[in-house]
XYZ file of C-alpha atoms in Angstrom:
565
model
C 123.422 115.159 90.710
C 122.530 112.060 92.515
C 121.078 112.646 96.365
C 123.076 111.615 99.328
C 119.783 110.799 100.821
C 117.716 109.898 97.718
C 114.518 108.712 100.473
C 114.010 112.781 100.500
C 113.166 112.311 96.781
C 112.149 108.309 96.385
C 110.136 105.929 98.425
C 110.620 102.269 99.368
C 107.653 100.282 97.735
C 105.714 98.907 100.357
C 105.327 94.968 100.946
C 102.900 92.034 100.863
C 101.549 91.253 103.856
C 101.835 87.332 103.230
C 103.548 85.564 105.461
C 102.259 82.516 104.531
C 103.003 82.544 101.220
C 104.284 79.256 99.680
C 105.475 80.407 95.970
C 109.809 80.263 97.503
C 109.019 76.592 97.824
C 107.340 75.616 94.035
C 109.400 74.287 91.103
C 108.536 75.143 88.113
C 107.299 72.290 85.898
C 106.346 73.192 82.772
C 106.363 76.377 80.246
C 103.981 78.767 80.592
C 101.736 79.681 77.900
C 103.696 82.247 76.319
C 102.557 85.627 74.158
C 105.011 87.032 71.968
C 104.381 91.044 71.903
C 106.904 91.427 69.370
C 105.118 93.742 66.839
C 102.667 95.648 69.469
C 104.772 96.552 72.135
C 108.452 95.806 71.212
C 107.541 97.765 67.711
C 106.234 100.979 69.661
C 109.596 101.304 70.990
C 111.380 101.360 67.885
C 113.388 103.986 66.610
C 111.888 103.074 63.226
C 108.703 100.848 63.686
C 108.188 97.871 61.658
C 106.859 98.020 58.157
C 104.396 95.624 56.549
C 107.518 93.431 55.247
C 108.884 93.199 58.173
C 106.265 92.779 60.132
C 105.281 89.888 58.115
C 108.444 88.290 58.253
C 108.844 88.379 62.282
C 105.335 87.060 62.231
C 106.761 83.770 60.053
C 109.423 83.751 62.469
C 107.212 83.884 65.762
C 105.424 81.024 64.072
C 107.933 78.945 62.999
C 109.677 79.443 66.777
C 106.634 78.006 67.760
C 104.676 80.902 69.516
C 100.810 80.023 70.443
C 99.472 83.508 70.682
C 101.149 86.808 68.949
C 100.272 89.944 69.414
C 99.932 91.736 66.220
C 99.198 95.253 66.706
C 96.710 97.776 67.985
C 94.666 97.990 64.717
C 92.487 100.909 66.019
C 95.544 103.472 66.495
C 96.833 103.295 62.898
C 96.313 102.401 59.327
C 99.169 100.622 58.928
C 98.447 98.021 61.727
C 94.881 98.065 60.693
C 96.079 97.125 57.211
C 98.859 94.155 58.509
C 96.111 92.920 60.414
C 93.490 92.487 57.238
C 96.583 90.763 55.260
C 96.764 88.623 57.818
C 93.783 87.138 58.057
C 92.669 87.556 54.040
C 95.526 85.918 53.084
C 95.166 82.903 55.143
C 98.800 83.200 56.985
C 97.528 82.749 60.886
C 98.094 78.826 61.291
C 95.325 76.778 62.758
C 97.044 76.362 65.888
C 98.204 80.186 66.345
C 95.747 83.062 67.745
C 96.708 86.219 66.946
C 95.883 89.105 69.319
C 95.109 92.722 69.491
C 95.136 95.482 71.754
C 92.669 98.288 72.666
C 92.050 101.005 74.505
C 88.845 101.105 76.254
C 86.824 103.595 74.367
C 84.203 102.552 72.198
C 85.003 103.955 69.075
C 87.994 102.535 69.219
C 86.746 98.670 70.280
C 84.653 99.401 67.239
C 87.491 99.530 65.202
C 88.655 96.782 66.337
C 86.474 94.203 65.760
C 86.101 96.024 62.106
C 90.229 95.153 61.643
C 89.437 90.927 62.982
C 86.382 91.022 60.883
C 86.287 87.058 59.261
C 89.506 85.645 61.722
C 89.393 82.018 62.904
C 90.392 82.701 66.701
C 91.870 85.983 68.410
C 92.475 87.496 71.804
C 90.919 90.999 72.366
C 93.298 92.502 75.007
C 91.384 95.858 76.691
C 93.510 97.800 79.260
C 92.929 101.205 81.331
C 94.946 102.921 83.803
C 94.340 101.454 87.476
C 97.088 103.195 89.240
C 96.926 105.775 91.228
C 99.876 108.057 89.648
C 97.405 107.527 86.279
C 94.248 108.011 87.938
C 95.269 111.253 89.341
C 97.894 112.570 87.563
C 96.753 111.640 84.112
C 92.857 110.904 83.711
C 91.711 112.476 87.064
C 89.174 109.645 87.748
C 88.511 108.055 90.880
C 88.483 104.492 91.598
C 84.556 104.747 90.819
C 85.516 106.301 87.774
C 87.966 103.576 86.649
C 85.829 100.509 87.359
C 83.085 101.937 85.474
C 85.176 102.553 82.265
C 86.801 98.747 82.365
C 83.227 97.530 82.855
C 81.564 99.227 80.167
C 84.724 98.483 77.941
C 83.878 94.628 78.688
C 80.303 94.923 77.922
C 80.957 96.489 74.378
C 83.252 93.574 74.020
C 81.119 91.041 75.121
C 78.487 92.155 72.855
C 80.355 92.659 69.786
C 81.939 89.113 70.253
C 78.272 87.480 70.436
C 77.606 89.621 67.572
C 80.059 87.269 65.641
C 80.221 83.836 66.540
C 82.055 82.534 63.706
C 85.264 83.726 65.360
C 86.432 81.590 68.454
C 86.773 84.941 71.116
C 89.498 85.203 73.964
C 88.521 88.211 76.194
C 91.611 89.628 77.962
C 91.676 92.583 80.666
C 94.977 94.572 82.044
C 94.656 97.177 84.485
C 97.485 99.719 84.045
C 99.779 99.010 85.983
C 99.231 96.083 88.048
C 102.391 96.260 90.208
C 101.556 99.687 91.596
C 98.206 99.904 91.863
C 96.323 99.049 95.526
C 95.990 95.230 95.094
C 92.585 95.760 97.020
C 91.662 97.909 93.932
C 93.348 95.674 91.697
C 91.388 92.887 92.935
C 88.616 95.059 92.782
C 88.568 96.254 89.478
C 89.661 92.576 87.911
C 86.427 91.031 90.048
C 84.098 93.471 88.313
C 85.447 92.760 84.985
C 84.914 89.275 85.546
C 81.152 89.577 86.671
C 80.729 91.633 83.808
C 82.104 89.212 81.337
C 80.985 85.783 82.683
C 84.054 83.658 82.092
C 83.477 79.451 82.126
C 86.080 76.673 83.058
C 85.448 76.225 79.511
C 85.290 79.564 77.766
C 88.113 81.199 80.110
C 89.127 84.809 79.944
C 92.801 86.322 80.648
C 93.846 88.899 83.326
C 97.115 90.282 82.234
C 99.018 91.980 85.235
C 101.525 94.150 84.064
C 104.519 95.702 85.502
C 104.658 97.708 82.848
C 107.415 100.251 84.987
C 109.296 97.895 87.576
C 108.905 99.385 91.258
C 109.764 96.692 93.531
C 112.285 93.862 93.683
C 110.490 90.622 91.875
C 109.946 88.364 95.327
C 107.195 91.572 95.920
C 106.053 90.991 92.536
C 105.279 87.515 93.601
C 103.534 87.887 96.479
C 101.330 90.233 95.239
C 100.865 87.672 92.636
C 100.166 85.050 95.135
C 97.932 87.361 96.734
C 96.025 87.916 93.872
C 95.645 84.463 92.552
C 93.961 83.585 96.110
C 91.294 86.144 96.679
C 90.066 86.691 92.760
C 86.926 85.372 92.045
C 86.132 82.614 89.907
C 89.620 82.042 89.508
C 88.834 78.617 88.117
C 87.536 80.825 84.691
C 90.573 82.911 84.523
C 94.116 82.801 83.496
C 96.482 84.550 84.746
C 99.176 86.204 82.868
C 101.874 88.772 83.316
C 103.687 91.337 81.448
C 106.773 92.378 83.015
C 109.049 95.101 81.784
C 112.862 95.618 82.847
C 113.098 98.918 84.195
C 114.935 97.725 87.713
C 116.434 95.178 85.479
C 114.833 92.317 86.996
C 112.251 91.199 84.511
C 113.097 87.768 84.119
C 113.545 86.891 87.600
C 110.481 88.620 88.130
C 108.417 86.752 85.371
C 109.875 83.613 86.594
C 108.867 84.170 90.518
C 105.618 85.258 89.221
C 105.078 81.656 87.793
C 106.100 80.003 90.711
C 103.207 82.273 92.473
C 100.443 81.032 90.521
C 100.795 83.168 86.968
C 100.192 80.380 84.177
C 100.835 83.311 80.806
C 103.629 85.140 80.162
C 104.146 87.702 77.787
C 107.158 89.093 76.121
C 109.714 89.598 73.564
C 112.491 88.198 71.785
C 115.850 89.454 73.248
C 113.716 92.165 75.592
C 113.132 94.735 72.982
C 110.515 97.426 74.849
C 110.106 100.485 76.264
C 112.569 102.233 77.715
C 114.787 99.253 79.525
C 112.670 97.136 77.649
C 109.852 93.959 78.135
C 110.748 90.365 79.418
C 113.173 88.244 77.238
C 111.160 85.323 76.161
C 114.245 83.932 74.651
C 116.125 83.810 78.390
C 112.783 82.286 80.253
C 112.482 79.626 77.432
C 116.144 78.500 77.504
C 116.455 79.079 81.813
C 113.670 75.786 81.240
C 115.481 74.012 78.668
C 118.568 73.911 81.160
C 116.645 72.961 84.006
C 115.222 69.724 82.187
C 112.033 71.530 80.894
C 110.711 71.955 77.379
C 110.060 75.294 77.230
C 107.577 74.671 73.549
C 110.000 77.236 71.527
C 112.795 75.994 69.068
C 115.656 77.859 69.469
C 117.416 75.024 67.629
C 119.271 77.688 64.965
C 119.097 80.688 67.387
C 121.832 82.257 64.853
C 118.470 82.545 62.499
C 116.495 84.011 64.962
C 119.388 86.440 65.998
C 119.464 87.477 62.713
C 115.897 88.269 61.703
C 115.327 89.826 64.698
C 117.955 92.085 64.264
C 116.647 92.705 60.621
C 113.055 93.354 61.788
C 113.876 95.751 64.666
C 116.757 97.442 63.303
C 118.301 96.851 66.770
C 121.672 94.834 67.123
C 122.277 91.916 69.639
C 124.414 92.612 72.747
C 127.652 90.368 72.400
C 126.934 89.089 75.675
C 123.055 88.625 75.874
C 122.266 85.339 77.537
C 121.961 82.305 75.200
C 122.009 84.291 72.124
C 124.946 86.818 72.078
C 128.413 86.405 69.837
C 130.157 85.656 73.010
C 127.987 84.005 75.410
C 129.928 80.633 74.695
C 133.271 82.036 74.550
C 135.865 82.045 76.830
C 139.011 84.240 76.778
C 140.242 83.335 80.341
C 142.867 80.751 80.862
C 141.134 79.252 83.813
C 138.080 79.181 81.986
C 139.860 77.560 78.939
C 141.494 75.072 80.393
C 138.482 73.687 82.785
C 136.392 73.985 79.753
C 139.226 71.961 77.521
C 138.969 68.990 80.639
C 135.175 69.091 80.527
C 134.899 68.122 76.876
C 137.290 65.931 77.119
C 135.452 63.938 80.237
C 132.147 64.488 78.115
C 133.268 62.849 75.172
C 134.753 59.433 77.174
C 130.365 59.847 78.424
C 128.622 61.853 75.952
C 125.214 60.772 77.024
C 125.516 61.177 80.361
C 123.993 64.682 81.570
C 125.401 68.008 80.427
C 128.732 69.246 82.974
C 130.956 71.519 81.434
C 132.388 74.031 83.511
C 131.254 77.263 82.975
C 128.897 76.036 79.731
C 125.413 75.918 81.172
C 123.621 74.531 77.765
C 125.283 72.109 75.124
C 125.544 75.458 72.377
C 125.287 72.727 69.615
C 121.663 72.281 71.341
C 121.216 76.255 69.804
C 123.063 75.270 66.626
C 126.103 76.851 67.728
C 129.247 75.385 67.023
C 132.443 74.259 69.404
C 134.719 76.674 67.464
C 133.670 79.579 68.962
C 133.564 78.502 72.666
C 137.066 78.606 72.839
C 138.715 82.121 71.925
C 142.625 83.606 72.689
C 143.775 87.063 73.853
C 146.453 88.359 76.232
C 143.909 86.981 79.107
C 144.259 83.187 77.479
C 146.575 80.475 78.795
C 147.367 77.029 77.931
C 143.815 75.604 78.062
C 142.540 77.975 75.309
C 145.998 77.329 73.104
C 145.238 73.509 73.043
C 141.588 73.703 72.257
C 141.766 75.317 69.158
C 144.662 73.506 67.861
C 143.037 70.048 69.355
C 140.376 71.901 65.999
C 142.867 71.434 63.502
C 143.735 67.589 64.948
C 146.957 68.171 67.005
C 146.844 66.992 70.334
C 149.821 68.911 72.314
C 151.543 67.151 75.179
C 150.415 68.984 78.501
C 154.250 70.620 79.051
C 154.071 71.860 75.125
C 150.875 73.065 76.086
C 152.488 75.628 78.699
C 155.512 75.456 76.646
C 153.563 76.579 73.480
C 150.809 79.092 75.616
C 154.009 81.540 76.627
C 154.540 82.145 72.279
C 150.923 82.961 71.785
C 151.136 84.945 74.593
C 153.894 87.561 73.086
C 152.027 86.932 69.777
C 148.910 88.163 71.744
C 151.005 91.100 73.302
C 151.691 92.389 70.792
C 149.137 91.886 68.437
C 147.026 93.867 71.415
C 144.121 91.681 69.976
C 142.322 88.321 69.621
C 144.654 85.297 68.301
C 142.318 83.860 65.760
C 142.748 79.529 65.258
C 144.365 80.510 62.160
C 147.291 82.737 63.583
C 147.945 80.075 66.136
C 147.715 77.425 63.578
C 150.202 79.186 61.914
C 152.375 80.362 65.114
C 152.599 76.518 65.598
C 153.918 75.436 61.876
C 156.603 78.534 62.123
C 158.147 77.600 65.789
C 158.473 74.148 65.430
C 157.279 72.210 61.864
C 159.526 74.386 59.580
C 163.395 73.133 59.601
C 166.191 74.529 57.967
C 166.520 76.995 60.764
C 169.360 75.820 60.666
C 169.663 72.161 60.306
C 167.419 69.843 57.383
C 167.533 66.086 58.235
C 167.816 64.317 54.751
C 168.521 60.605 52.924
C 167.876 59.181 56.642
C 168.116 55.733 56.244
C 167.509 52.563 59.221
C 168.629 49.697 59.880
C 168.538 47.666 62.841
C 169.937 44.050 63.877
C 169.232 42.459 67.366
C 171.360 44.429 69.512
C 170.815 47.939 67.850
C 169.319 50.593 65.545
C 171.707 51.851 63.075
C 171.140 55.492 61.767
C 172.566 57.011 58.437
C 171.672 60.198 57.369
C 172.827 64.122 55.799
C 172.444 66.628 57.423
C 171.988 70.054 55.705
C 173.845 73.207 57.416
C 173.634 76.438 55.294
C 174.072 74.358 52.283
C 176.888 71.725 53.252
C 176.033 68.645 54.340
C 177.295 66.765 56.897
C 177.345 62.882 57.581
C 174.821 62.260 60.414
C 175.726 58.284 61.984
C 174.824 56.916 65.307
C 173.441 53.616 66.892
C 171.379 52.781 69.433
C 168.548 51.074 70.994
C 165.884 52.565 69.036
C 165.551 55.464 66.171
C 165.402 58.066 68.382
C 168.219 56.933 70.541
C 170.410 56.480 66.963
C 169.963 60.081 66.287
C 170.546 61.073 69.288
C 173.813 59.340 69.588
C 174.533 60.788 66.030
C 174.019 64.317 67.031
C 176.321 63.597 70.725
C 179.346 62.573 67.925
C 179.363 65.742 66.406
C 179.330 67.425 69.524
C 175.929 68.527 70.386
C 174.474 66.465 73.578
C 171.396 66.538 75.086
C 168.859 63.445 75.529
C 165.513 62.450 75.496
C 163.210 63.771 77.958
C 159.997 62.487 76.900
C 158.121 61.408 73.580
C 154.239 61.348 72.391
C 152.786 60.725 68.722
C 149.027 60.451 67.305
C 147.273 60.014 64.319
C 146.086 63.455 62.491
C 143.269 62.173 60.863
C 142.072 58.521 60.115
C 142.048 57.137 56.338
C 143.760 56.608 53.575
C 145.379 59.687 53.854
C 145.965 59.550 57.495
C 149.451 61.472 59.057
C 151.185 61.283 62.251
C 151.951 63.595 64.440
C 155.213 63.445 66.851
C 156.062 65.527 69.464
C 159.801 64.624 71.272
C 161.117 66.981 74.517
C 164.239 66.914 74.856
C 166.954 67.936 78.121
C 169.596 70.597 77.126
C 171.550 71.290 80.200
C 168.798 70.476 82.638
C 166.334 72.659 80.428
C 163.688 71.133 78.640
C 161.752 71.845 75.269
C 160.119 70.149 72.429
C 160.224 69.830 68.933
C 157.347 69.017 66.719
C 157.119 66.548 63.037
C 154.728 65.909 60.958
C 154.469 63.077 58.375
C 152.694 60.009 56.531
C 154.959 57.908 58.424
C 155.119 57.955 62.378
C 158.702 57.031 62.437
C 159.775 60.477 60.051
C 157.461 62.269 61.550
C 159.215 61.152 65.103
C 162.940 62.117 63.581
C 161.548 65.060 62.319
C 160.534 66.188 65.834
C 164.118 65.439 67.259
C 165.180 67.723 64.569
C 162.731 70.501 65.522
C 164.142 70.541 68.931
C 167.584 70.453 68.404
C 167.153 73.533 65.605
C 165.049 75.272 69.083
C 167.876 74.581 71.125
C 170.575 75.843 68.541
C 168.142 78.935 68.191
C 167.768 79.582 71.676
C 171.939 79.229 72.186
C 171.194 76.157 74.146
C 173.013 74.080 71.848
C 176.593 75.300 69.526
C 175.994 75.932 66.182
C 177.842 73.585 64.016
C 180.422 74.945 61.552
C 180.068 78.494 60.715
C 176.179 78.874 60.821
C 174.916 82.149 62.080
C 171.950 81.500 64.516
C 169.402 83.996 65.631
C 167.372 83.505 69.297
């Protein structure tokens, strides 16, 4: 049972004292290095960790995303990672331009191991870690700070030595203490400035500290000052880089690996959709593409992010939330009617400037940029309205009038009702042709035949009415008005209200498309043809309204047709 006063139980992590810090005012202006941790970290917390296979193939994908540096496993606490790391390197799969890394504990028999399993590889990180904080140093390990400064330091001298002990191999040395974010950032500094006089970093041979906040405690503006902090007082910080590693635990790990950046941190690493322990680690994915949409390559394709979605899900066994930023089924739809129908006017303003910059109401990346596609942005329920309606059929060519846009909207709508689901572009596609391009319910326009002189526009016609036909004749200023006049002699008046047509598709094959609203005692509603030629398709659409109307009891049947609302 939760507490009604939970500080009994929980305390409120305690600030930076910075209040000169300047990261709130910094713009980001380039990507961080980044450090996929895919198949250490993210495969740890897998119900079923990765095998070989798939190992391998999220390490082609990591590559071929464009990741620098990839973690590959802790080769010293299994065979199986000992082994992927081997067929890495024997087989000659680690680019030129890629360093893999590995992760240790610091014990020396297992460093050992280590450097056995990167035995012959062109260029890799060594990442050593220990437990800094002072729930681990007590609770866990019982050491004191003494304690823990010695066991990082000797930990970096095995390192050091092994590494000079094979200079074929271009070395990173990287250092974590466990966990950054909670430990005494005077010991953290501490600790991180005795590694470093231990190790000897260069401006030109560098060496990574990796702050983790491996279990989130604080909001992520404390995260950054202690970052900030950090960056200032560490020594030689011209030698070092520093990275992060944020988890999600508070959910905040991508505001917090973002802040961080701002504060000084130059490294970030992560995982692809936040797969991790427990709430998980930082979603590379959503700190790459937050850059791409603020003008700023973030040196990661996510051009077919579909792909990546895909092997991801096939490598960690894990599916993709529907609505996970950039990536999810969804994250380009819209269902609302608001939504829809600002969406419908941005597109339609984008494509009179389509290289202008990117405004689209409630679209904050292009998803064609991902290699999504405009179907899918666009989808109808009960919670849809005209906006929605019109997009999807503007996908099949037909450009509705705005009043047949609410006119139409209100029969997808029951459709939707009572359905109780989604309205796929097929169903309204098909909702469309059934109110308003099928005829015979109950009149068929046939043998229409024009003529005109100066004065007037002669119509003569049949017209079909459960199976007799009856003479259809009427003049006036114009097709339309013929028929109209045709219709008024046998009885049936109503005019023209208002009248729009378009090409379907351009070619050889082109058809028109006609759409003609029409007044029945003061009400209004449209009818809909379809044809090669604009002017059937145009007395087609008279006679789609006038069936509506007969249908709806707005107009008398003629003769003795039965009509049905």
């Amino acid at each position: 049972m939760m507490l009604k006063n939970p500080s009994t139980k929980y305390r409120h992590f305690n600030v930076v004292d910075l209040p000169d810090r300047t990261w709130p005012g910094q713009v980001q202006k380039a990507a961080p290095v980044w450090c996929s941790v895919d198949m250490r970290d993210g495969n740890q917390a897998l119900i079923e960790p990765m095998n070989a296979e798939r190992k391998r193939r999220f390490f082609d994908l990591l590559v071929k995303v464009g990741f620098k540096e990839i973690e590959v496993g802790f080769p010293a606490a299994s065979q199986t990672d000992f082994d992927y790391v081997r067929e890495l390197i024997e087989s000659g799969a680690i680019p030129d331009d890629v360093t893999i890394q590995v992760m240790t504990q610091a014990r020396t028999h297992l460093i050992e191991r280590t450097f056995e399993a990167l035995k012959g590889v062109p260029r890799a990180i060594v990442h050593v870690y220990n437990a800094t904080a002072p729930v681990f140093r007590e609770v866990v390990f019982g050491v004191d700070r003494a304690g823990c400064i010695d066991i990082a330091t000797q930990a970096t001298r095995e390192i050091k030595a092994l590494m000079q002990a094979n200079p074929q191999t271009q070395w990173t040395y990287q250092y974590s203490p466990e966990t950054f974010c909670f430990t005494e950032l005077d010991f953290g500094l501490e600790i991180c400035d005795a590694v470093i006089a231990e190790f000897q970093p260069t401006p030109c041979n560098k060496m990574i500290l990796n702050l983790p906040t491996t279990v989130e405690v604080s909001t992520a503006n404390v995260f950054a000052d202690q970052i900030e902090w950090f960056c200032r007082h560490v020594s030689q910080r011209d030698s070092v880089i520093i990275s992060v590693h944020p988890h999600n635990d508070r959910g905040t790990g991508v505001s917090t690996a973002e802040q961080a950046c701002l504060a000084g941190a130059e490294r970030v690493e992560g995982t692809l959709f936040g797969n991790g322990e427990r709430t998980g680690n930082v979603d590379i994915l959503t700190l790459a593409m937050n850059l791409y949409t603020s003008g700023i390559s973030p040196e990661l394709d996510f051009s077919d992010i579909t792909h990546v979605q895909r092997e991801v899900e096939y490598c960690n066994q894990l599916p993709t939330h529907p609505r996970h930023p950039y990536a999810g089924e969804l994250v380009f739809t819209a269902f609302s009617g608001s939504h829809q129908d600002a969406i419908k006017k941005g597109f339609a303003r984008r494509r009179a400037n389509p290289h202008g910059y990117w405004e689209i109401p409630y679209l904050p990346i292009d998803p064609a940029d991902m290699g999504r596609s405009y179907e899918a942005v666009i989808r109808v329920n009960s919670q849809s309205g005209k906006g929605g309606v019109a997009y999807l059929l503007e996908q099949q060519g037909i450009m509705l009038p705005r009043r047949l846009q609410m006119e139409f909207s209100s029969v997808v709508q029951r459709v939707a009702d009572a359905e109780g689901r989604e309205v796929t572009s097929d169903m309204i596609l098909s909702c469309f042709t059934e109110t308003y391009l099928q005829q015979g319910r109950p009149y068929t326009l046939t043998q229409p035949m024009l003529t005109s002189d100066q004065a007037s526009t002669y119509v003569n016609a049949q017209l079909l009415v459960d199976g007799d036909s009856l003479p259809l004749t009427g003049k006036g200023n114009g097709p339309l008005a013929a028929l109209v006049n045709a219709f008024a002699a046998l009885g049936l008046n109503f005019d023209i209200a208002d009248y729009h047509e378009h090409a379907v598709r351009d070619g050889a094959q082109a058809e028109a498309i006609a759409y003609v609203e029409i007044r029945v005692n003061n009400q209004l509603l449209f009818g809909v043809g379809k044809d090669s030629s604009i002017l059937q398709a145009s007395l087609q659409a008279l006679i789609s309204a006038v069936c509506r109307a007969t249908r709806q009891g707005l107009l008398e049947p003629l003769g003795n047709t039965i009509v049905t609302a």
